[in-house]
XYZ file of C-alpha atoms in Angstrom:
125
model
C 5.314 144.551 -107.536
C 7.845 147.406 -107.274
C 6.910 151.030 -106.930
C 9.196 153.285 -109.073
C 10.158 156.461 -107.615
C 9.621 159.706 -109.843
C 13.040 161.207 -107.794
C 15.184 162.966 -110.195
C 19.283 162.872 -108.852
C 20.171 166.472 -110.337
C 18.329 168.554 -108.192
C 19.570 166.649 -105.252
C 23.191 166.159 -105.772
C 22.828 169.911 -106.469
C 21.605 170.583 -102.331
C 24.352 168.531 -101.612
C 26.755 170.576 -102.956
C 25.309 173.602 -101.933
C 24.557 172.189 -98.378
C 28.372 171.722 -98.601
C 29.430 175.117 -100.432
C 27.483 176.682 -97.705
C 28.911 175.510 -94.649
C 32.308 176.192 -96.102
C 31.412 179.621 -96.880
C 30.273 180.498 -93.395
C 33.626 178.161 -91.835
C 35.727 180.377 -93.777
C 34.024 183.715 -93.033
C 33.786 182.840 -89.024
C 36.397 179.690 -88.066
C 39.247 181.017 -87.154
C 41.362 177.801 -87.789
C 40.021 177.553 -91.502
C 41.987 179.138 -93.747
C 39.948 182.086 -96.052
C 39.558 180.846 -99.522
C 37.111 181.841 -102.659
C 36.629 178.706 -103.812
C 33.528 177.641 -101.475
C 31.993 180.550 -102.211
C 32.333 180.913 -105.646
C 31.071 177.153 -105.698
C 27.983 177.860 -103.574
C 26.988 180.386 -105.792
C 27.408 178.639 -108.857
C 25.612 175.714 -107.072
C 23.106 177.561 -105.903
C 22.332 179.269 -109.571
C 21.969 176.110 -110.761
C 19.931 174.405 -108.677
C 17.317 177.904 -109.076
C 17.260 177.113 -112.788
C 16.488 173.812 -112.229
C 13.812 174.869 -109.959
C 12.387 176.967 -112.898
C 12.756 174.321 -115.728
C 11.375 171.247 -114.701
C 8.756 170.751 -111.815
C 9.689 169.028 -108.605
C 7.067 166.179 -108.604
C 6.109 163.380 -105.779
C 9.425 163.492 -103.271
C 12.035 165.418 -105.188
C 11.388 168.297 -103.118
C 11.554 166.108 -99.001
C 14.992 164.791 -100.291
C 16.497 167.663 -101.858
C 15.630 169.376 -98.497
C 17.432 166.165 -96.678
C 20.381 165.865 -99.085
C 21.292 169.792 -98.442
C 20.566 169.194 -94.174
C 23.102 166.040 -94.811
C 25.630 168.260 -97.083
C 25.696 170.936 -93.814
C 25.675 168.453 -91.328
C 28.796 166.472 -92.688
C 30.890 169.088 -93.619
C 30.332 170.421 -90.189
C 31.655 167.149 -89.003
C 34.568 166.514 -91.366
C 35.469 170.266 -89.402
C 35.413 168.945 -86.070
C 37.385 165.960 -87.016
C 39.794 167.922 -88.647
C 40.110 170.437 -85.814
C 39.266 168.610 -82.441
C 38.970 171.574 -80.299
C 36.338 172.949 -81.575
C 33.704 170.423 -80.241
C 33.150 166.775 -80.826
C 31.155 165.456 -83.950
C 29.434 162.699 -82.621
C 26.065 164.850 -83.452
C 27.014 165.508 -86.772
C 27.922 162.263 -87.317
C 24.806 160.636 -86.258
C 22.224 163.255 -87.672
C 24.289 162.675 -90.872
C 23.741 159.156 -91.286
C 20.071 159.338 -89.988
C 19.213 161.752 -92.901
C 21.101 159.499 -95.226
C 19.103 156.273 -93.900
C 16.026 158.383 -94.824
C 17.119 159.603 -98.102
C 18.288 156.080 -99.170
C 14.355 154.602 -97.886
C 12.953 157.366 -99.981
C 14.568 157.077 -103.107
C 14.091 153.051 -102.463
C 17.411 152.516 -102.844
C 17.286 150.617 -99.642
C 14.036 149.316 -99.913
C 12.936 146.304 -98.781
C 11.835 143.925 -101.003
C 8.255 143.010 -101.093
C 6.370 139.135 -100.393
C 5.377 140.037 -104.253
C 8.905 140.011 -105.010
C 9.755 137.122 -103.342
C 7.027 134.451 -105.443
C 8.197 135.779 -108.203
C 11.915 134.070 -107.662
């Protein structure tokens, strides 16, 4: 018998992208080797609006709100890797990297997308 997860995508793929938005913002306001551009920070606050009035709309029930929180820690945490890659002497981003996919491992288990399948599930076929 599968459990089906009350997880709705839209607020999450919203923390992404502000998890994202975010760390470009502060790269371009403090990195010297990124170039300045508006465009992260016009998209972290537009982002950012609209994940608030989704906030207000509809309720975050059961786990929206652990992997909303884990989908904007894995936006920040692999943008701040795609930077080191992209500029090596800054540090290395075997952290990032590994944090990154850790969270994502954990998101995936919690909106069962990797879920293991059940001994239930396995009489029935």
């Amino acid at each position: 018998m599968s459990v089906t997860k009350n997880i709705r995508r839209k607020p999450i793929l919203l923390a992404l992208l502000v998890g994202l938005c975010g760390n470009g913002t502060l790269a371009a306001l403090s990195v010297s080797q990124v170039a300045f551009s508006l465009f992260p920070i016009i998209a972290l606050v537009l982002a950012a609006r609209q994940l608030y009035q989704e906030y207000l709309t509809v309720p975050m029930e059961g786990d929206t709100p652990l992997c909303t929180l884990l989908a904007f820690l894995i936006g920040v945490f692999s943008y701040s890797a795609i930077l080191r890659t992209e500029f090596p002497e800054m540090g290395t981003n075997f952290v990032s990297v590994m944090i990154s996919l850790i969270l994502v491992i954990w998101l995936a288990l919690k909106m069962g997308v990797a879920a293991r399948p059940s001994a239930a599930d396995d009489l029935k076929s």
